[in-house]
XYZ file of C-alpha atoms in Angstrom:
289
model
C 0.000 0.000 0.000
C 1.716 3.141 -1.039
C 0.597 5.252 1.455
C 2.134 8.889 0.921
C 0.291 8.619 -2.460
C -2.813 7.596 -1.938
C -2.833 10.271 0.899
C -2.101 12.773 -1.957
C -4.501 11.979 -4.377
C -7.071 11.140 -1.766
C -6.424 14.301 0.295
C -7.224 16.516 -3.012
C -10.244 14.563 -4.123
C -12.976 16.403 -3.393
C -12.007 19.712 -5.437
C -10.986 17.501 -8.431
C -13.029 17.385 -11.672
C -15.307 14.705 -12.723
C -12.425 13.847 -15.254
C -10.175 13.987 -12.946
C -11.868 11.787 -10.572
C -11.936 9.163 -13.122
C -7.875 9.428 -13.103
C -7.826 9.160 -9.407
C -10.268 6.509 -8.780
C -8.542 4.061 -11.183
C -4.833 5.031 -9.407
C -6.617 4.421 -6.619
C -6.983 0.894 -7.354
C -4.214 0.236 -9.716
C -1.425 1.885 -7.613
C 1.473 -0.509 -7.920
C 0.978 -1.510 -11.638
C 0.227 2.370 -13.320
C 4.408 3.281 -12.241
C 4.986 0.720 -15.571
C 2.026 3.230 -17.696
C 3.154 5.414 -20.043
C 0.184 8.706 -20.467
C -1.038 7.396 -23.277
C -2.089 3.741 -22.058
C -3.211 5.549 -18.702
C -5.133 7.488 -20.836
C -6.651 4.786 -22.494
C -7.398 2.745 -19.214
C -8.764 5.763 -17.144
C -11.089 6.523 -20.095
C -10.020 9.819 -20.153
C -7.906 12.514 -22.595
C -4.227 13.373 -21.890
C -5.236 16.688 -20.801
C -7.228 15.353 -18.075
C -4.207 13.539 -16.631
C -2.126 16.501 -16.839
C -4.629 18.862 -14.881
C -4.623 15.753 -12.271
C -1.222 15.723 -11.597
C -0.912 19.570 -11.276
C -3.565 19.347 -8.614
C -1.412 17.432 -6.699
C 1.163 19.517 -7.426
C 3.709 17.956 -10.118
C 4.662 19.971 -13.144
C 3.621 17.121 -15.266
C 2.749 13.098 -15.882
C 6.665 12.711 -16.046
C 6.766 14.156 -12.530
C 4.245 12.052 -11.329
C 5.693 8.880 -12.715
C 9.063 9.345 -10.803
C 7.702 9.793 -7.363
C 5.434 6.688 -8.117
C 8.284 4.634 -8.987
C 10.218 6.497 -6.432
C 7.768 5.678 -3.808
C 6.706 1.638 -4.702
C 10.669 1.171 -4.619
C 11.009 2.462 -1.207
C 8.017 0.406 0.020
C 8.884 -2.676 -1.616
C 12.176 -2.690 0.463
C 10.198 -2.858 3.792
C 8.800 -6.588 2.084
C 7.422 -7.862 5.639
C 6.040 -4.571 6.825
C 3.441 -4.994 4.376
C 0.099 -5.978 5.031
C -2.765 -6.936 2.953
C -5.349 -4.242 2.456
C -7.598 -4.152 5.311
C -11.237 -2.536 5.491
C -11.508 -3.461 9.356
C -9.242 -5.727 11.842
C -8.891 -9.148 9.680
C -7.996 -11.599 12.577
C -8.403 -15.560 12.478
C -8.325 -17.672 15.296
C -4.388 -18.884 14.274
C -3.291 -14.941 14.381
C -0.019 -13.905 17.258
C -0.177 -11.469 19.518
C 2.636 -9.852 18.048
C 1.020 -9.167 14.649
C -1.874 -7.005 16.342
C -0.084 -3.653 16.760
C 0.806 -4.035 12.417
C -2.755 -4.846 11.764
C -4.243 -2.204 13.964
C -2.084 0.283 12.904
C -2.482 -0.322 9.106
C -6.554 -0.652 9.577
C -6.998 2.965 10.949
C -4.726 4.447 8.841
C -6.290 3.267 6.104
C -9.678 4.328 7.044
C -8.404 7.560 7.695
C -7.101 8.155 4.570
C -10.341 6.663 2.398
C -12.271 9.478 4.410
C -10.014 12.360 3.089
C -11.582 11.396 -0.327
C -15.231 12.063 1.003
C -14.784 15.308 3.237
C -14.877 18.487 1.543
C -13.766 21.747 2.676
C -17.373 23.262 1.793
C -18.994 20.806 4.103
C -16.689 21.946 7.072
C -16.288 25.219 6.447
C -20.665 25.160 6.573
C -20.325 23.060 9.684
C -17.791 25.527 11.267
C -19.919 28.382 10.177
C -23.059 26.610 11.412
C -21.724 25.772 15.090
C -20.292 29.132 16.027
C -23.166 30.795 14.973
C -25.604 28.936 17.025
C -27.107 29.355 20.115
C -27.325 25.969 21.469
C -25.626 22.974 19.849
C -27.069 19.735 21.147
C -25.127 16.590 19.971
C -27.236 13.035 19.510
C -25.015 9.169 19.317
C -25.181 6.047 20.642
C -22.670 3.166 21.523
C -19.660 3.296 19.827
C -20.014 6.850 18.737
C -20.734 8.518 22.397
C -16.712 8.384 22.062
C -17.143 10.760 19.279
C -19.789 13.027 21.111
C -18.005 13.390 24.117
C -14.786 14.716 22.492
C -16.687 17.113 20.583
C -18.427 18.013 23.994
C -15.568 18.754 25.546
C -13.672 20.466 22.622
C -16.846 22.927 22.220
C -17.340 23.429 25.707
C -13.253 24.651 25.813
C -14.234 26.924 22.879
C -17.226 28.272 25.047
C -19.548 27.315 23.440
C -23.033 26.247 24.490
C -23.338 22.725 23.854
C -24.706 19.631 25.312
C -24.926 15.979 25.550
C -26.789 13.086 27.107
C -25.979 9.361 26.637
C -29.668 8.977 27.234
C -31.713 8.220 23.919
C -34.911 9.341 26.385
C -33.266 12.854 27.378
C -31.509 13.769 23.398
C -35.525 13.240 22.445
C -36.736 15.554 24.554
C -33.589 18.279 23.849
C -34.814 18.142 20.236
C -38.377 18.974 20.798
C -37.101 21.917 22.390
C -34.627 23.793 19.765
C -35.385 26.402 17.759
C -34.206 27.990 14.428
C -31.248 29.629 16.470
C -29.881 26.513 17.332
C -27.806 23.070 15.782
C -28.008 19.432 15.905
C -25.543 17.310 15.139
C -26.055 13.616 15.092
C -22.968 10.810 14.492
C -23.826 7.757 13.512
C -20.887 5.307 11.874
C -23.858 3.422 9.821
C -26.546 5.800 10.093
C -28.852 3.726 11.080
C -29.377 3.789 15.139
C -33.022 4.637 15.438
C -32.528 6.481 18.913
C -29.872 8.966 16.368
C -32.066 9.090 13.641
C -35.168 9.855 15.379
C -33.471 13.099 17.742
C -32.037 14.326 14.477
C -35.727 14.026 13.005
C -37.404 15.983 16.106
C -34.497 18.603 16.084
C -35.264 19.229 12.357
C -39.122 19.533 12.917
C -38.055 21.884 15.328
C -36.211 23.936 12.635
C -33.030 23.767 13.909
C -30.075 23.367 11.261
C -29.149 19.190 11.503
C -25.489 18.065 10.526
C -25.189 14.107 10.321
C -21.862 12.732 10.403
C -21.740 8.837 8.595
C -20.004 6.953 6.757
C -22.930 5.617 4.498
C -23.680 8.040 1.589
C -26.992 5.488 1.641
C -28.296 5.798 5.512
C -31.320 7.267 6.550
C -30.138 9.899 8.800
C -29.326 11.957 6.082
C -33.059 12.696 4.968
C -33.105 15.013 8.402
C -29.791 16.488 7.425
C -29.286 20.028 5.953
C -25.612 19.796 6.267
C -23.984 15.794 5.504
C -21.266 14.902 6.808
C -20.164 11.801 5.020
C -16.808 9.704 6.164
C -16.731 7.105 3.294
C -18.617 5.344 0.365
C -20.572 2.679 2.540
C -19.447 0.762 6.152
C -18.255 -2.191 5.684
C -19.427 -4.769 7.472
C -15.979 -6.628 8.181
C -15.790 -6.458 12.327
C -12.844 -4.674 12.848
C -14.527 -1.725 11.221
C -16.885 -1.657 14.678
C -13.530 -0.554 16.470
C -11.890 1.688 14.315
C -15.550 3.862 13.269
C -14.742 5.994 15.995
C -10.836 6.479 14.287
C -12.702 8.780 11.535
C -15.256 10.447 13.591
C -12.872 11.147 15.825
C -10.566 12.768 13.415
C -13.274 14.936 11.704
C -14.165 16.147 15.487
C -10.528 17.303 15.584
C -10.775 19.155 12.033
C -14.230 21.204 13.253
C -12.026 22.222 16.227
C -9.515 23.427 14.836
C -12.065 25.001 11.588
C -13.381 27.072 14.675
C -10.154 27.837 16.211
C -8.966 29.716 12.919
C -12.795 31.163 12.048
C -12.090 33.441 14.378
C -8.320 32.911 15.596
C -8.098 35.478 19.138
C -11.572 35.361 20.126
C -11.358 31.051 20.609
C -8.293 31.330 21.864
C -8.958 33.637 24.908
C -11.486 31.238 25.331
C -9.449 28.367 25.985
C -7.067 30.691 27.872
C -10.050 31.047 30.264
C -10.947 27.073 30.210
C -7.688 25.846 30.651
C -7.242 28.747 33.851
C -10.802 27.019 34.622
C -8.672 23.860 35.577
C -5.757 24.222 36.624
C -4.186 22.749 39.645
C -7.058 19.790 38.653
C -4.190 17.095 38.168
C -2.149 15.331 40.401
């Protein structure tokens, strides 16, 4: 897995063109074998014109296809020298009952980076910088999760609450219910839910839209049915997979997308948040041992 590339091409995604996409979802796939491609037979392969694969590797910032190339071949060298270090691609935490100990730390490891990475290809910086926009400027922010994904809501608790910022959170299904019913237009829900599916999420983000507040959903299932109450989604992949090692490392990209909405509203407005966390982290101190 060539890493350092796919991060590239996955981390500039979002603002490519539908050509380019084309480029970068066959790449994607075909990482190891395209360093051997000349532009013309990638060309041919991708389905698209030599143009297109010139504007795609300016966008991730080579002068040209010749560039490109280099750093591919460059790159597969280097990571064909670490041989055992390699793992198979995983979509979750493949383990059989003959597995060693010793092999866990590779296999986790390799699982959430790769998950991380696939999600860079789904987030765009429209959909945060609305979700930044949308926080700050609201007067309560109630957050709705369950299982698995409290993780999630609790860290983005606590981050907003450092920020000062109103916001709330209650691992009871019975008590996010009744905090729906009660927003208004001035305030935000945001609901996380790896599958999208949890009908105690699904149904708070539902009563905080009837209540015309503004509803983010944050998934990884372009498919789920939380995002019929959302006016801003939020999604972290194609579809979850249903591999069981994907059950652990959900909360590895919500997680992460919690930490880029902190720092979106850090920078949104750069002195004001950080007198704020001047005053939270005064707020604590002498709290540890």
């Amino acid at each position: 897995m060539n890493y350092s590339m796919r991060f590239k091409i996955q981390s500039v995604y979002a603002k490519l063109r539908p050509s380019e996409k084309l480029v970068a979802d066959f790449l994607l796939l075909h990482m190891e074998e395209a360093e051997e491609y000349s532009l013309v037979r990638l060309c041919g392969e991708a389905g698209v014109s030599q143009p297109t694969v010139i504007r795609f590797c300016k966008a991730l910032s080579y002068d040209g296809y010749r560039d490109f190339r280099e750093e591919l071949l460059k790159e597969n060298a280097q990571r064909k020298t670490v041989g055992e270090m390699e793992v198979h691609p995983l979509f979750g935490l493949r383990i059989s009952e003959g597995d060693r100990l010793e092999e866990v730390p590779k296999k986790a490891v390799l699982s959430a980076m790769e998950l991380m990475e696939k999600s860079l290809k789904y987030i765009s910086a429209s959909d945060l910088e609305k979700t930044v926009k949308t926080v700050k400027n609201a007067r309560v922010i109630d957050i709705y999760g369950v299982e698995n994904s409290n993780t999630a809501c609790f860290d983005l608790l606590n981050k907003l609450l450092y920020l000062g910022l109103n916001a709330r959170f209650f691992s009871d299904s019975y008590l996010q219910h009744i905090c729906a019913g009660h927003l208004t237009r001035e305030d935000t829900a945001i609901a996380i839910s790896y599958k999208g599916r949890s009908r105690q999420t699904v149904e708070s983000l539902r009563l905080a839209k009837e209540s015309g507040a503004i509803t983010i959903a944050i998934t990884s299932d372009r498919n789920s049915p939380i995002l019929a109450y959302a006016d801003i989604p939020i999604c972290l992949g194609e579809e979850p997979s249903e591999v069981y090692g994907n059950a652990i490392f959900s909360r590895t990209t919500q997680v992460a997308f919690v930490d880029m909405l902190y720092v979106g509203l850090i920078l949104s407005d750069y002195k004001y948040f950080i007198k704020k966390l001047d005053i939270s982290s005064k707020l604590v101190e002498g709290k540890e041992l």
